[in-house]
mmCIF file of C-alpha atoms in Angstrom:
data_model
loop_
_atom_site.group_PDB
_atom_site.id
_atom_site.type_symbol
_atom_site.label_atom_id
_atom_site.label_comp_id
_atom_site.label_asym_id
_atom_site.label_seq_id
_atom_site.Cartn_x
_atom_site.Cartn_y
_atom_site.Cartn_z
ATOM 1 C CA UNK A 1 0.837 -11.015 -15.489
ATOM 2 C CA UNK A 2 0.735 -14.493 -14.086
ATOM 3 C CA UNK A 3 2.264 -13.503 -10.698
ATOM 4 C CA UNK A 4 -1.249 -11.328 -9.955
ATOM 5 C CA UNK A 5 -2.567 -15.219 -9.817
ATOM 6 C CA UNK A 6 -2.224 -17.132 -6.580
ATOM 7 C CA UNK A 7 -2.018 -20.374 -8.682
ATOM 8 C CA UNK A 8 1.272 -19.043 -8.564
ATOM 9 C CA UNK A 9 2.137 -18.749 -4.871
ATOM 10 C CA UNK A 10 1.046 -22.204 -4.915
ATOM 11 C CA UNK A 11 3.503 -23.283 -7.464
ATOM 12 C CA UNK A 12 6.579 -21.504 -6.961
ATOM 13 C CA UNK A 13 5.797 -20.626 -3.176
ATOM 14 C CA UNK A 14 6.761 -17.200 -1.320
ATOM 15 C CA UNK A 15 9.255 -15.199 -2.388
ATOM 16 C CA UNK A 16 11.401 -14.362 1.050
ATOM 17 C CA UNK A 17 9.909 -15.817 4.159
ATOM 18 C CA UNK A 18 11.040 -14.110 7.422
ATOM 19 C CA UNK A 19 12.993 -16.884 9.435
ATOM 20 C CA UNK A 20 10.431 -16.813 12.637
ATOM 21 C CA UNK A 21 7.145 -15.350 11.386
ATOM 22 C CA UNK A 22 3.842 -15.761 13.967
ATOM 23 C CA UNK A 23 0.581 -14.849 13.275
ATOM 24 C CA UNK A 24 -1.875 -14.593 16.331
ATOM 25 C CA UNK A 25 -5.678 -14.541 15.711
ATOM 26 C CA UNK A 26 -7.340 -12.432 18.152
ATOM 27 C CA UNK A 27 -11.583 -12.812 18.139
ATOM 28 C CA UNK A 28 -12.703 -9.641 18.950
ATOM 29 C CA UNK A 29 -16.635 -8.087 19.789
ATOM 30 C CA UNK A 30 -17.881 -11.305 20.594
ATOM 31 C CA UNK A 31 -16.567 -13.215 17.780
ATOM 32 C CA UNK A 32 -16.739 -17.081 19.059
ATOM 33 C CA UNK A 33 -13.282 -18.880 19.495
ATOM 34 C CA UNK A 34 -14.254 -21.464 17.548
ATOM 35 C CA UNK A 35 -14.130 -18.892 14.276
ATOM 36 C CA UNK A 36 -10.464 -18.284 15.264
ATOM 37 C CA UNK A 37 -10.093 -21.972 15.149
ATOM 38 C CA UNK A 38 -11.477 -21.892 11.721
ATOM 39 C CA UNK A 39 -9.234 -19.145 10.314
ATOM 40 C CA UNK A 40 -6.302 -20.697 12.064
ATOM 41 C CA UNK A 41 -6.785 -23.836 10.252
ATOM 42 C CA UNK A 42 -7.284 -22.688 6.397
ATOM 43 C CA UNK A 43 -4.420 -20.717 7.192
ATOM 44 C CA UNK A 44 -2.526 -23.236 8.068
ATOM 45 C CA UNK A 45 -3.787 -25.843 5.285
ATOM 46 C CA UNK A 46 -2.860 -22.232 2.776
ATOM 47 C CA UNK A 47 0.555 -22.164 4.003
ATOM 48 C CA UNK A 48 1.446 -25.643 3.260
ATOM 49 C CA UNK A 49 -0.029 -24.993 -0.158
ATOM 50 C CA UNK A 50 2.428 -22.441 -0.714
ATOM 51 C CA UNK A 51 4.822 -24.550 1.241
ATOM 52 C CA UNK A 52 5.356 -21.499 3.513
ATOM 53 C CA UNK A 53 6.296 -22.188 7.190
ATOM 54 C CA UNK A 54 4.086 -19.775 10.174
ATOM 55 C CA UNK A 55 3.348 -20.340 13.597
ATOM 56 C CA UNK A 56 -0.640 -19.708 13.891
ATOM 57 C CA UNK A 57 -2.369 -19.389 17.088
ATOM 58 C CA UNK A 58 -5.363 -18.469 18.498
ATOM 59 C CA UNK A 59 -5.399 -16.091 21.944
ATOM 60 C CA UNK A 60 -7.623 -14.494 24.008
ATOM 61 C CA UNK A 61 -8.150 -10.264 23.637
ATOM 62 C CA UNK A 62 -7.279 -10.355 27.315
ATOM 63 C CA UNK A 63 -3.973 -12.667 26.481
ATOM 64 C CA UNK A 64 -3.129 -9.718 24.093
ATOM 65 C CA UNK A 65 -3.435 -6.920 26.643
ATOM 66 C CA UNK A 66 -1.576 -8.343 28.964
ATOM 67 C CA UNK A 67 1.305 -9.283 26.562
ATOM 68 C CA UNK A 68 0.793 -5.471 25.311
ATOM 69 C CA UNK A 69 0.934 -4.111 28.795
ATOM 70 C CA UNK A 70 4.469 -6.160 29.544
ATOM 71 C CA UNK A 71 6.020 -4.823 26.244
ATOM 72 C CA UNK A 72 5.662 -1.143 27.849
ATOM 73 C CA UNK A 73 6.384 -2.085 31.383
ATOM 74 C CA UNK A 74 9.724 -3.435 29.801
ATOM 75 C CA UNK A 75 10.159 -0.827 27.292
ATOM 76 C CA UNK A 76 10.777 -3.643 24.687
ATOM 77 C CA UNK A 77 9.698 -4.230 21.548
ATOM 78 C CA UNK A 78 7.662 -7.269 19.932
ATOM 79 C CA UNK A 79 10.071 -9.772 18.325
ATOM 80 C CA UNK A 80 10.134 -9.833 14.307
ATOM 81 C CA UNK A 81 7.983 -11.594 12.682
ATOM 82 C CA UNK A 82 4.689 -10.842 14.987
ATOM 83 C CA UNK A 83 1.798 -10.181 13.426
ATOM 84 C CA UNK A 84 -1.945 -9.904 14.753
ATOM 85 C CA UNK A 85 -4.727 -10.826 13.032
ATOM 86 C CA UNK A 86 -7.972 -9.430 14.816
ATOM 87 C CA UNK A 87 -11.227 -10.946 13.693
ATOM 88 C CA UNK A 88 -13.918 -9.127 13.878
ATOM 89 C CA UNK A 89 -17.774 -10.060 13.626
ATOM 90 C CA UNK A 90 -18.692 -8.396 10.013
ATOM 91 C CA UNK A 91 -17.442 -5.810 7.755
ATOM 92 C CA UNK A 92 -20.638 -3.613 7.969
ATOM 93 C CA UNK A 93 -20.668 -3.317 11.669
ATOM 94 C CA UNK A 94 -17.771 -0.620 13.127
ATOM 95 C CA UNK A 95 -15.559 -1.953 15.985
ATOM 96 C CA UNK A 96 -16.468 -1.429 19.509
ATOM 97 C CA UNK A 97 -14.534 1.844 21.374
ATOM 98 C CA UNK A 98 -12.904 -1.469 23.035
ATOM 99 C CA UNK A 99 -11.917 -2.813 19.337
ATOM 100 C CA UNK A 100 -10.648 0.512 18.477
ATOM 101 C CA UNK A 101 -8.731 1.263 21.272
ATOM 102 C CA UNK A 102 -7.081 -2.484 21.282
ATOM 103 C CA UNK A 103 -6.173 -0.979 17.278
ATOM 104 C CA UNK A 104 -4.763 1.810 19.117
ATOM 105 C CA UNK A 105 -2.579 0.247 21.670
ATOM 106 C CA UNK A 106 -0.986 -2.022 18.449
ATOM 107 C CA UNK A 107 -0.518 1.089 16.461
ATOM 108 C CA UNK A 108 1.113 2.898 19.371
ATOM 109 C CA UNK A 109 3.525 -0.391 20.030
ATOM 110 C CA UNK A 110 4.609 -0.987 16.717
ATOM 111 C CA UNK A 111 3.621 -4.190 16.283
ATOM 112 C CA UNK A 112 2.010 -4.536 12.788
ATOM 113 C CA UNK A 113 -1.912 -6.293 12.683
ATOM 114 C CA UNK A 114 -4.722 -7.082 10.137
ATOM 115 C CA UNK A 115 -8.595 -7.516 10.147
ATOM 116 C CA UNK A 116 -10.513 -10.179 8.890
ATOM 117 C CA UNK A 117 -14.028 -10.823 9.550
ATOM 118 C CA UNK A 118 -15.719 -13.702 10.936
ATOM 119 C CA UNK A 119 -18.528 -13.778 7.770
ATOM 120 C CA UNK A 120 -15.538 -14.068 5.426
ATOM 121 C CA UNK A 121 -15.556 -16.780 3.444
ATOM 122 C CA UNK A 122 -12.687 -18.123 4.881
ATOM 123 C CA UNK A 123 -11.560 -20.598 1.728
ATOM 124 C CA UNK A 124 -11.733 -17.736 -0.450
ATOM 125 C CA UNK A 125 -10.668 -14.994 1.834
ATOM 126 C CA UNK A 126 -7.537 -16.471 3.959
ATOM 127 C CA UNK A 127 -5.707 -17.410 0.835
ATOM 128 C CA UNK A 128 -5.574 -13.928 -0.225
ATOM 129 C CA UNK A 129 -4.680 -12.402 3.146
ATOM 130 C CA UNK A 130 -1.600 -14.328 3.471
ATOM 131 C CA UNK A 131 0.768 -12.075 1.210
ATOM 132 C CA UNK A 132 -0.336 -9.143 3.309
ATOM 133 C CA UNK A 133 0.641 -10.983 6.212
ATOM 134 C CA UNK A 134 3.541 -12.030 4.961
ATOM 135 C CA UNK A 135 4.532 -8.692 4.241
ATOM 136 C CA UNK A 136 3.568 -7.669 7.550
ATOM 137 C CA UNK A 137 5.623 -10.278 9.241
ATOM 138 C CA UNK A 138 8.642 -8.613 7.638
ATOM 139 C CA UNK A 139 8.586 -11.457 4.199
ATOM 140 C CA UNK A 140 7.843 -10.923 0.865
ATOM 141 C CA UNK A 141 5.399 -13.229 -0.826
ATOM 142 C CA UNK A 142 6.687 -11.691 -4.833
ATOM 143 C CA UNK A 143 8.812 -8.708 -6.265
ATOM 144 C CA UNK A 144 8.557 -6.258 -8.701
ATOM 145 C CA UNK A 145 10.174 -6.560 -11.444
ATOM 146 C CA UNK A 146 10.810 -3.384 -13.077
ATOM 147 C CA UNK A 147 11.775 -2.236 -16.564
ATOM 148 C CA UNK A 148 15.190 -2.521 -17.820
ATOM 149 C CA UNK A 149 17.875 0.021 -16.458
ATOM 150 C CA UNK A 150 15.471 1.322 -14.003
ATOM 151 C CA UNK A 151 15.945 -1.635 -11.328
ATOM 152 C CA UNK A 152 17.361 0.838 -8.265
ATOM 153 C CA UNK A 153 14.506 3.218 -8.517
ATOM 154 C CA UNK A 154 12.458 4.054 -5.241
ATOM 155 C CA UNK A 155 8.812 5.134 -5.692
ATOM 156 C CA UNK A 156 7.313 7.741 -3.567
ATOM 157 C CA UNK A 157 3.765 8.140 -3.334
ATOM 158 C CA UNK A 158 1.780 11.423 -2.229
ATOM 159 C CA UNK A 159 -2.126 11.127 -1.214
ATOM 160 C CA UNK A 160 -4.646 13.286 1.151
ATOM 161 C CA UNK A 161 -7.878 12.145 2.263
ATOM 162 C CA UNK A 162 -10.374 15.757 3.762
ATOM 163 C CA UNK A 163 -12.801 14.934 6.171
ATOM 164 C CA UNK A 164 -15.351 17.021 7.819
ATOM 165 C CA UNK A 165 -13.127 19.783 8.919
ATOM 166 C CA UNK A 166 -9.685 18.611 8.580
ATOM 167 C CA UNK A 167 -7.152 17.011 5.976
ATOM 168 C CA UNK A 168 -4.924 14.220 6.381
ATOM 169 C CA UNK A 169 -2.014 13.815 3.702
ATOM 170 C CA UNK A 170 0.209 10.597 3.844
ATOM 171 C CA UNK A 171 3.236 10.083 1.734
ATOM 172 C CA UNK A 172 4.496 6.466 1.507
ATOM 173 C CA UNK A 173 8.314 5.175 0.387
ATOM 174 C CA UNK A 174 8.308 1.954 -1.749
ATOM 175 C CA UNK A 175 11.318 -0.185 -2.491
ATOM 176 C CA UNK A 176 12.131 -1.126 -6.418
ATOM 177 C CA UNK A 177 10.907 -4.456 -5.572
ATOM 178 C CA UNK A 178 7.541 -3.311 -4.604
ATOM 179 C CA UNK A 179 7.713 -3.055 -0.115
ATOM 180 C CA UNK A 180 6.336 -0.398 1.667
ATOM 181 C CA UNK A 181 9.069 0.493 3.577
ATOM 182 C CA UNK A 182 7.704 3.709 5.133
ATOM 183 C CA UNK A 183 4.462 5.852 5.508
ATOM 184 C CA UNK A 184 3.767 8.998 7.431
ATOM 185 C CA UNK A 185 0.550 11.345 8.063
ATOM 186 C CA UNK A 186 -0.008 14.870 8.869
ATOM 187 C CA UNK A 187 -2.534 16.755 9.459
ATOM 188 C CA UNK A 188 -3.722 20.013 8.346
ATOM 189 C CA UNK A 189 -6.799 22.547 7.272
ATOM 190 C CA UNK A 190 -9.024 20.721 4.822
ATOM 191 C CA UNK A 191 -7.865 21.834 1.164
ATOM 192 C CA UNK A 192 -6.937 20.930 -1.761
ATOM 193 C CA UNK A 193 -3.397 21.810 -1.477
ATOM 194 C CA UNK A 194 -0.278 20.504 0.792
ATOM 195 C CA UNK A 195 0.474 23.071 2.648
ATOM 196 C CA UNK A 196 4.170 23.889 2.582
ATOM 197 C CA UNK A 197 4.744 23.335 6.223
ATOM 198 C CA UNK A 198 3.027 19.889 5.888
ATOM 199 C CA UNK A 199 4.924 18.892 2.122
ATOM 200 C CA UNK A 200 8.270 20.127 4.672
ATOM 201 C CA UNK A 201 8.040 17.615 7.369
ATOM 202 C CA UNK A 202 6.698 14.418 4.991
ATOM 203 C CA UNK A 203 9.496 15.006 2.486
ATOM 204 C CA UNK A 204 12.450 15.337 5.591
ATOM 205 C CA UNK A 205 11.160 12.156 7.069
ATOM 206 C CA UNK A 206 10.898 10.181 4.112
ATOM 207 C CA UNK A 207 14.381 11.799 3.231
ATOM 208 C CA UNK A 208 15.392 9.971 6.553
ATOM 209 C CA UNK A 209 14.241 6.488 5.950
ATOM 210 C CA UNK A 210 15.126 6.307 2.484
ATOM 211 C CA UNK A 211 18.812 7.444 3.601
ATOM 212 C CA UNK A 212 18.182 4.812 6.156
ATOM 213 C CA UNK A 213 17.426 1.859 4.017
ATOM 214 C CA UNK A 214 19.306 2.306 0.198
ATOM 215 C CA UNK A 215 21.799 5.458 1.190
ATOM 216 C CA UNK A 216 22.415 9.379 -0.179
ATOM 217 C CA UNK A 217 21.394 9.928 -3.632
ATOM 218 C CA UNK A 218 19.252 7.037 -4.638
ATOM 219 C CA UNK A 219 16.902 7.647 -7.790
ATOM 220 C CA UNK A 220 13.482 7.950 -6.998
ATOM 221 C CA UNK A 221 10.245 8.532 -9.408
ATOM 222 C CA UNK A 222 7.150 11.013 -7.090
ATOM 223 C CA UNK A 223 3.922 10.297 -7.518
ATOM 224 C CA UNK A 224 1.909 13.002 -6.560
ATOM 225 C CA UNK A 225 -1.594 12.511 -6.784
ATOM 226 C CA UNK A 226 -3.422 14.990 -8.578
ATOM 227 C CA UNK A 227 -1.419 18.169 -10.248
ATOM 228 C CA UNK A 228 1.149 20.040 -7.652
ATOM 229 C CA UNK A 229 -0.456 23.554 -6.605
ATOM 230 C CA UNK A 230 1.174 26.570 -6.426
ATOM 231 C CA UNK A 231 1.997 26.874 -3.383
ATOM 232 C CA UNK A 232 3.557 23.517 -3.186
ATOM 233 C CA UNK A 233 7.529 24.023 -3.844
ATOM 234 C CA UNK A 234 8.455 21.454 -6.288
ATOM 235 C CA UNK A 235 12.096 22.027 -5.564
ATOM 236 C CA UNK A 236 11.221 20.687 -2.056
ATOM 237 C CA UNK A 237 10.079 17.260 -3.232
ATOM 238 C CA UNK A 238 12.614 17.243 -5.489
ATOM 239 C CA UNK A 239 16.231 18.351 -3.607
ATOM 240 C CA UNK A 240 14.548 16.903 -0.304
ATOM 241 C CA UNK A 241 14.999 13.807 -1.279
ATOM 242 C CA UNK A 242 18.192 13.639 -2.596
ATOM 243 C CA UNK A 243 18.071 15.623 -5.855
ATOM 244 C CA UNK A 244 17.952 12.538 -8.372
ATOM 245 C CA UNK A 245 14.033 12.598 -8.743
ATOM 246 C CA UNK A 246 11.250 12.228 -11.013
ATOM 247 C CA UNK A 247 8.138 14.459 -10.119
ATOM 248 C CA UNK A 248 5.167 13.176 -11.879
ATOM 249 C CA UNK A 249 1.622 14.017 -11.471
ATOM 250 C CA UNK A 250 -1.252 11.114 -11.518
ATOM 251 C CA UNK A 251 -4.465 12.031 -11.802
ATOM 252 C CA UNK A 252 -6.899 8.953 -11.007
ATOM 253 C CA UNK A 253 -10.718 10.705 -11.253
ATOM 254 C CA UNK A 254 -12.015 12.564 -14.163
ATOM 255 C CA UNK A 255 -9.621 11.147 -16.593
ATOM 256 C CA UNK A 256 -11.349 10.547 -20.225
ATOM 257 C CA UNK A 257 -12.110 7.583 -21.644
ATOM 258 C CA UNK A 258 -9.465 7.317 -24.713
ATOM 259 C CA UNK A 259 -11.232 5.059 -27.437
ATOM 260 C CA UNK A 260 -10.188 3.498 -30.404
ATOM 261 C CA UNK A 261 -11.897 3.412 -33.870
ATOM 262 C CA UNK A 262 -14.029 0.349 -33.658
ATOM 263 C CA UNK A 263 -13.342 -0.320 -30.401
ATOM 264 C CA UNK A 264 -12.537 0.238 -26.857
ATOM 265 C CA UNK A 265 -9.540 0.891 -25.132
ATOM 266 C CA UNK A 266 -10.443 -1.961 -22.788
ATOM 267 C CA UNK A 267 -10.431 -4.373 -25.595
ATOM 268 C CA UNK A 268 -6.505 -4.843 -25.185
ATOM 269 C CA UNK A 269 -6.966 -7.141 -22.405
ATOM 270 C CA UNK A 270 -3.879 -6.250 -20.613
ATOM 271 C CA UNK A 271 -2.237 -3.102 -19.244
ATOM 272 C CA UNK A 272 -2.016 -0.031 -22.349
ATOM 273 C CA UNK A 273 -0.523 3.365 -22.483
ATOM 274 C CA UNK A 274 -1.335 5.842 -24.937
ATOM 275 C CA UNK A 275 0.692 9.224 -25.119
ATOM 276 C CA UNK A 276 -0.914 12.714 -26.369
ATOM 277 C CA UNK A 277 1.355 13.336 -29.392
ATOM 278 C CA UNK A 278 4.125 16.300 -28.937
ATOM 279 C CA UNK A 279 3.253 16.455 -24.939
ATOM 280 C CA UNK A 280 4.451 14.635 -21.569
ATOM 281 C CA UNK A 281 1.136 13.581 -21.097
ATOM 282 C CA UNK A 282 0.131 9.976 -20.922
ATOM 283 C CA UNK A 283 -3.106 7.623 -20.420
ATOM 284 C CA UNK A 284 -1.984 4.818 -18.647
ATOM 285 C CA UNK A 285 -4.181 1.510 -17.334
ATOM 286 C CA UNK A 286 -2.149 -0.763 -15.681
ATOM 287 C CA UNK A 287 -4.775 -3.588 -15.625
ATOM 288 C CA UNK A 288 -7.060 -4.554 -18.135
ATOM 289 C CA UNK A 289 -10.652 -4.147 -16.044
ATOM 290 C CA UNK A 290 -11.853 -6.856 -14.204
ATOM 291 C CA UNK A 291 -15.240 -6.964 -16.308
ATOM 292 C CA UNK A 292 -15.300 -7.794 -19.732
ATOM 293 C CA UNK A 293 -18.029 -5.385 -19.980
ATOM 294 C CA UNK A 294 -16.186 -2.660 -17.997
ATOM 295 C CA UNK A 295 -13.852 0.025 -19.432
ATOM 296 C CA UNK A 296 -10.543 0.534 -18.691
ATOM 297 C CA UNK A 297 -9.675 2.849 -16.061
ATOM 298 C CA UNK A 298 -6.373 4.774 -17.283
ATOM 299 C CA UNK A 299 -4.729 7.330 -14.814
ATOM 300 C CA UNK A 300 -3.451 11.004 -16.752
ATOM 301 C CA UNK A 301 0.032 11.391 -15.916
ATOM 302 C CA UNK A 302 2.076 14.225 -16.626
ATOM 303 C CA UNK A 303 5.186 16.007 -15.455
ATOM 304 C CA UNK A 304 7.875 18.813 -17.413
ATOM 305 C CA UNK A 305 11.183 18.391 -18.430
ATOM 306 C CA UNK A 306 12.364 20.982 -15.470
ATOM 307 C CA UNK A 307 10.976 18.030 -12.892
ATOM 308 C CA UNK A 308 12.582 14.733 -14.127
ATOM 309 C CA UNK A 309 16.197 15.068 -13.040
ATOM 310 C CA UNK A 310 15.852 11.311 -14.065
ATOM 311 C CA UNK A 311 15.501 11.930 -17.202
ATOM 312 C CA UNK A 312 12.855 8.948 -17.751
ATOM 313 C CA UNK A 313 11.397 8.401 -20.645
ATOM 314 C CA UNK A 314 7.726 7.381 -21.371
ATOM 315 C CA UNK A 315 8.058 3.970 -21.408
ATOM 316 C CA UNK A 316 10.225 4.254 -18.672
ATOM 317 C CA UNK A 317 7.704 6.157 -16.941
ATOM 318 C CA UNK A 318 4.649 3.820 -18.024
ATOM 319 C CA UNK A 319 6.459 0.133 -17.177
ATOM 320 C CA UNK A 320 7.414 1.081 -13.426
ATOM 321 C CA UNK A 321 3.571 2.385 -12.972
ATOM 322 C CA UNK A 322 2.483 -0.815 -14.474
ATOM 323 C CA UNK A 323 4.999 -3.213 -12.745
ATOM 324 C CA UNK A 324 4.342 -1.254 -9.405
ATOM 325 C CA UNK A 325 0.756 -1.964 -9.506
ATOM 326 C CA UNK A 326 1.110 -5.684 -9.619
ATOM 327 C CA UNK A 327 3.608 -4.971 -6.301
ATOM 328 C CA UNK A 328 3.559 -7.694 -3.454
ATOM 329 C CA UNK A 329 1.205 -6.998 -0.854
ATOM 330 C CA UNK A 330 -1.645 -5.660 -2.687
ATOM 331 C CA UNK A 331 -3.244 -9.232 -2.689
ATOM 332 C CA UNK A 332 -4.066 -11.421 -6.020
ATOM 333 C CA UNK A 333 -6.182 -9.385 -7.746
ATOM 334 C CA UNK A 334 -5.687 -6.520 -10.337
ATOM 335 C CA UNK A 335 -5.020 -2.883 -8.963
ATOM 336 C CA UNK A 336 -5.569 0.404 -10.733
ATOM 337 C CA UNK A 337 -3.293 2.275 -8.929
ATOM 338 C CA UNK A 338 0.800 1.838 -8.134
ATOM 339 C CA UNK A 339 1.406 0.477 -5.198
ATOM 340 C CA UNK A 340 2.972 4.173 -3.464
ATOM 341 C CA UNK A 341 -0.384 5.950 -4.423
ATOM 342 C CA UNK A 342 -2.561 2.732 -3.337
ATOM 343 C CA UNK A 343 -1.134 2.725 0.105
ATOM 344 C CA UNK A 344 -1.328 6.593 0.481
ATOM 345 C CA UNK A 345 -4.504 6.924 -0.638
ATOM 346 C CA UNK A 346 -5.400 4.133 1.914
ATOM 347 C CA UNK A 347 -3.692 5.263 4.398
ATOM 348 C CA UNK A 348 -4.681 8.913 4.104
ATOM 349 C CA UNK A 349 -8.797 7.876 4.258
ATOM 350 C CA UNK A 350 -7.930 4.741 7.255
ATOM 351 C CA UNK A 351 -10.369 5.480 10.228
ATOM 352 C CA UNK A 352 -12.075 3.019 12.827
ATOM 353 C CA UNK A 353 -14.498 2.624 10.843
ATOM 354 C CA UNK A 354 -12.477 2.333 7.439
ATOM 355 C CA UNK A 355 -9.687 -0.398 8.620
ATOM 356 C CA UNK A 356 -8.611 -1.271 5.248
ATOM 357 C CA UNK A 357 -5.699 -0.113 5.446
ATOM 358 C CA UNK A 358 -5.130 0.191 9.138
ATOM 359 C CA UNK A 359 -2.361 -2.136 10.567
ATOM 360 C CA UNK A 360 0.653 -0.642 8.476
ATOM 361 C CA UNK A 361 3.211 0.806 10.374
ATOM 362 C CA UNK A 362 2.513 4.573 9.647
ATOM 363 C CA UNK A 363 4.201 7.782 11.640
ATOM 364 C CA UNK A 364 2.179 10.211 12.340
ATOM 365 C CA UNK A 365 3.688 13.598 12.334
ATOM 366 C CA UNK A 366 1.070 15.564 13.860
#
């Protein structure tokens, strides 16, 4: 998979580059301007390696709430193509309550934003931020490309995250070409489950978008992490959004190791799928591991005849997990997961203190 490289960003260049995109660099917690300066410049010196064409500047935190504060006095929105790029001191220190409310006021405006840290090593670091802020900025830096016959197919991802004495689940709508094109939280009593009020008002606003962005009736394969319980309604994933739908199950921890005589799975050096003869169950790793000496680390996926309206098959099944885990946005390196279940089990566990995944525009339904 050659596009996982950024030798090739810097060969072919960016996919689809939005026609104004800004980035801003905010220093933030005491982080000296002169950092910004830094990170402005090898981002500059990485876009014209990818002959990709940005406006980066450095401001002031105080610059930002006062362009903040004039976007609510005129009820207005941030032009596309802004993106904010706070950097913060270092990645084991948590942001200030200042920090974290500045995330806030972003979140609360729309405007999409990233972290960096001021210990990164910027030549290494800043080269593989840039697709993510591309994708922020409303571009695309690559695209999926799917398996044959299967090229319309929306992929929508289901994830929770428990904490001490709650549960957030997230469900997150990706395009065939790999975007995340919508995410949403709720909240609800820490379980196991989705609780059917909660699997209700995730599967009517994703129903919304997707009607929004590809129309009635579009075919779309569910992840769902983990097996659906019994009190979660499969018909309600399934006629909620739209009736032509896959419902599988991935399940990502406690999955066995499947071995070959002689030799490990891992030995195939590339993405494998092995199916349990007679069954709809599959072993799927869709990256060889990043360690020689490592294993692979398959996901069990499963689903019943009675759940894929699609009808997929398999292979069908196996080369959109594969192709969606190499999806634009999830930066230059392997992933184990597709790219709906990455982002909503990000975006389920994102706190101020875990801002991975923080920055993406996600609704939050209660």
């Amino acid at each position: 998979m050659l596009f996982r490289s950024d030798l090739l960003y810097r060969r072919v260049g960016y996919d689809l580059l939005p026609s104004d995109w800004r980035i801003t660099v905010i220093p933030v917690d005491g982080v000296d301007g002169s950092v910004a300066e830094q990170w402005r410049i090898t981002a500059q010196d990485g876009l014209a390696k990818r002959r990709a064409k940005a406006t980066v500047r450095v401001a002031s935190e105080s610059q930002l709430r006062t362009w903040l504060a004039d976007l609510a006095a005129n009820r207005r929105p941030a032009k596309p193509g802004s993106v904010i790029l706070l950097l913060l001191p270092q990645k084991q220190d948590p942001p200030t309550s200042s920090a974290a409310a500045l995330m806030e006021s972003l979140d609360a405006a729309g405007i999409p934003w990233r972290r960096a840290y001021a210990t990164d090593p910027f030549p290494h670091s800043v080269p593989g931020q840039l697709p993510s802020l591309l994708m922020a900025g409303g571009g695309r830096p690559c695209r999926v490309v799917p398996c044959p016959g299967r090229e319309d197919v929306w992929v929508v991802g289901i994830d929770s995250s428990r904490r001490a004495d709650h549960q957030i689940v997230a469900m997150t709508l990706v395009s065939p070409s790999g975007e995340l094109c919508g995410a949403w939280t709720i909240r609800q009593r820490r379980d196991e489950t989705v609780a059917p009020a909660s699997q209700r008002l995730l599967v009517k606003a994703c129903e919304a978008r997707l009607n929004e962005v590809a129309g009635a009736s579009v075919p779309v394969l569910c992840l769902r992490d983990g097996r659906v319980f019994e009190n979660e309604d499969e018909r309600t994933y399934i006629d909620g959004l739209g009736g032509q739908v896959s419902l599988v199950e991935c399940r990502k921890s406690a999955v066995p190791q499947v071995i070959r005589t002689g030799e490990t799975w891992a030995d195939s050096g590339g993405p494998a799928v092995f199916q349990l003869p007679q069954t709809n169950t599959l072993f799927v790793a869709t990256a060889a591991p990043r360690l020689d000496a490592d294993l692979a680390s398959p996901l069990k996926v499963s689903w019943s005849t009675k759940t894929n309206r699609l009808g997929l098959t398999a292979t069908e099944i196996s080369r959109l997990l594969i192709a969606h885990a190499a999806a634009p946005g999830l930066g230059t390196e392997a992933h184990h997961l597709p790219s709906a279940l990455y982002w909503a089990d990000g975006i389920s566990g994102a706190s101020d203190t875990d801002l991975r995944f923080r920055g993406q525009q996600v609704v939050r339904l209660g």
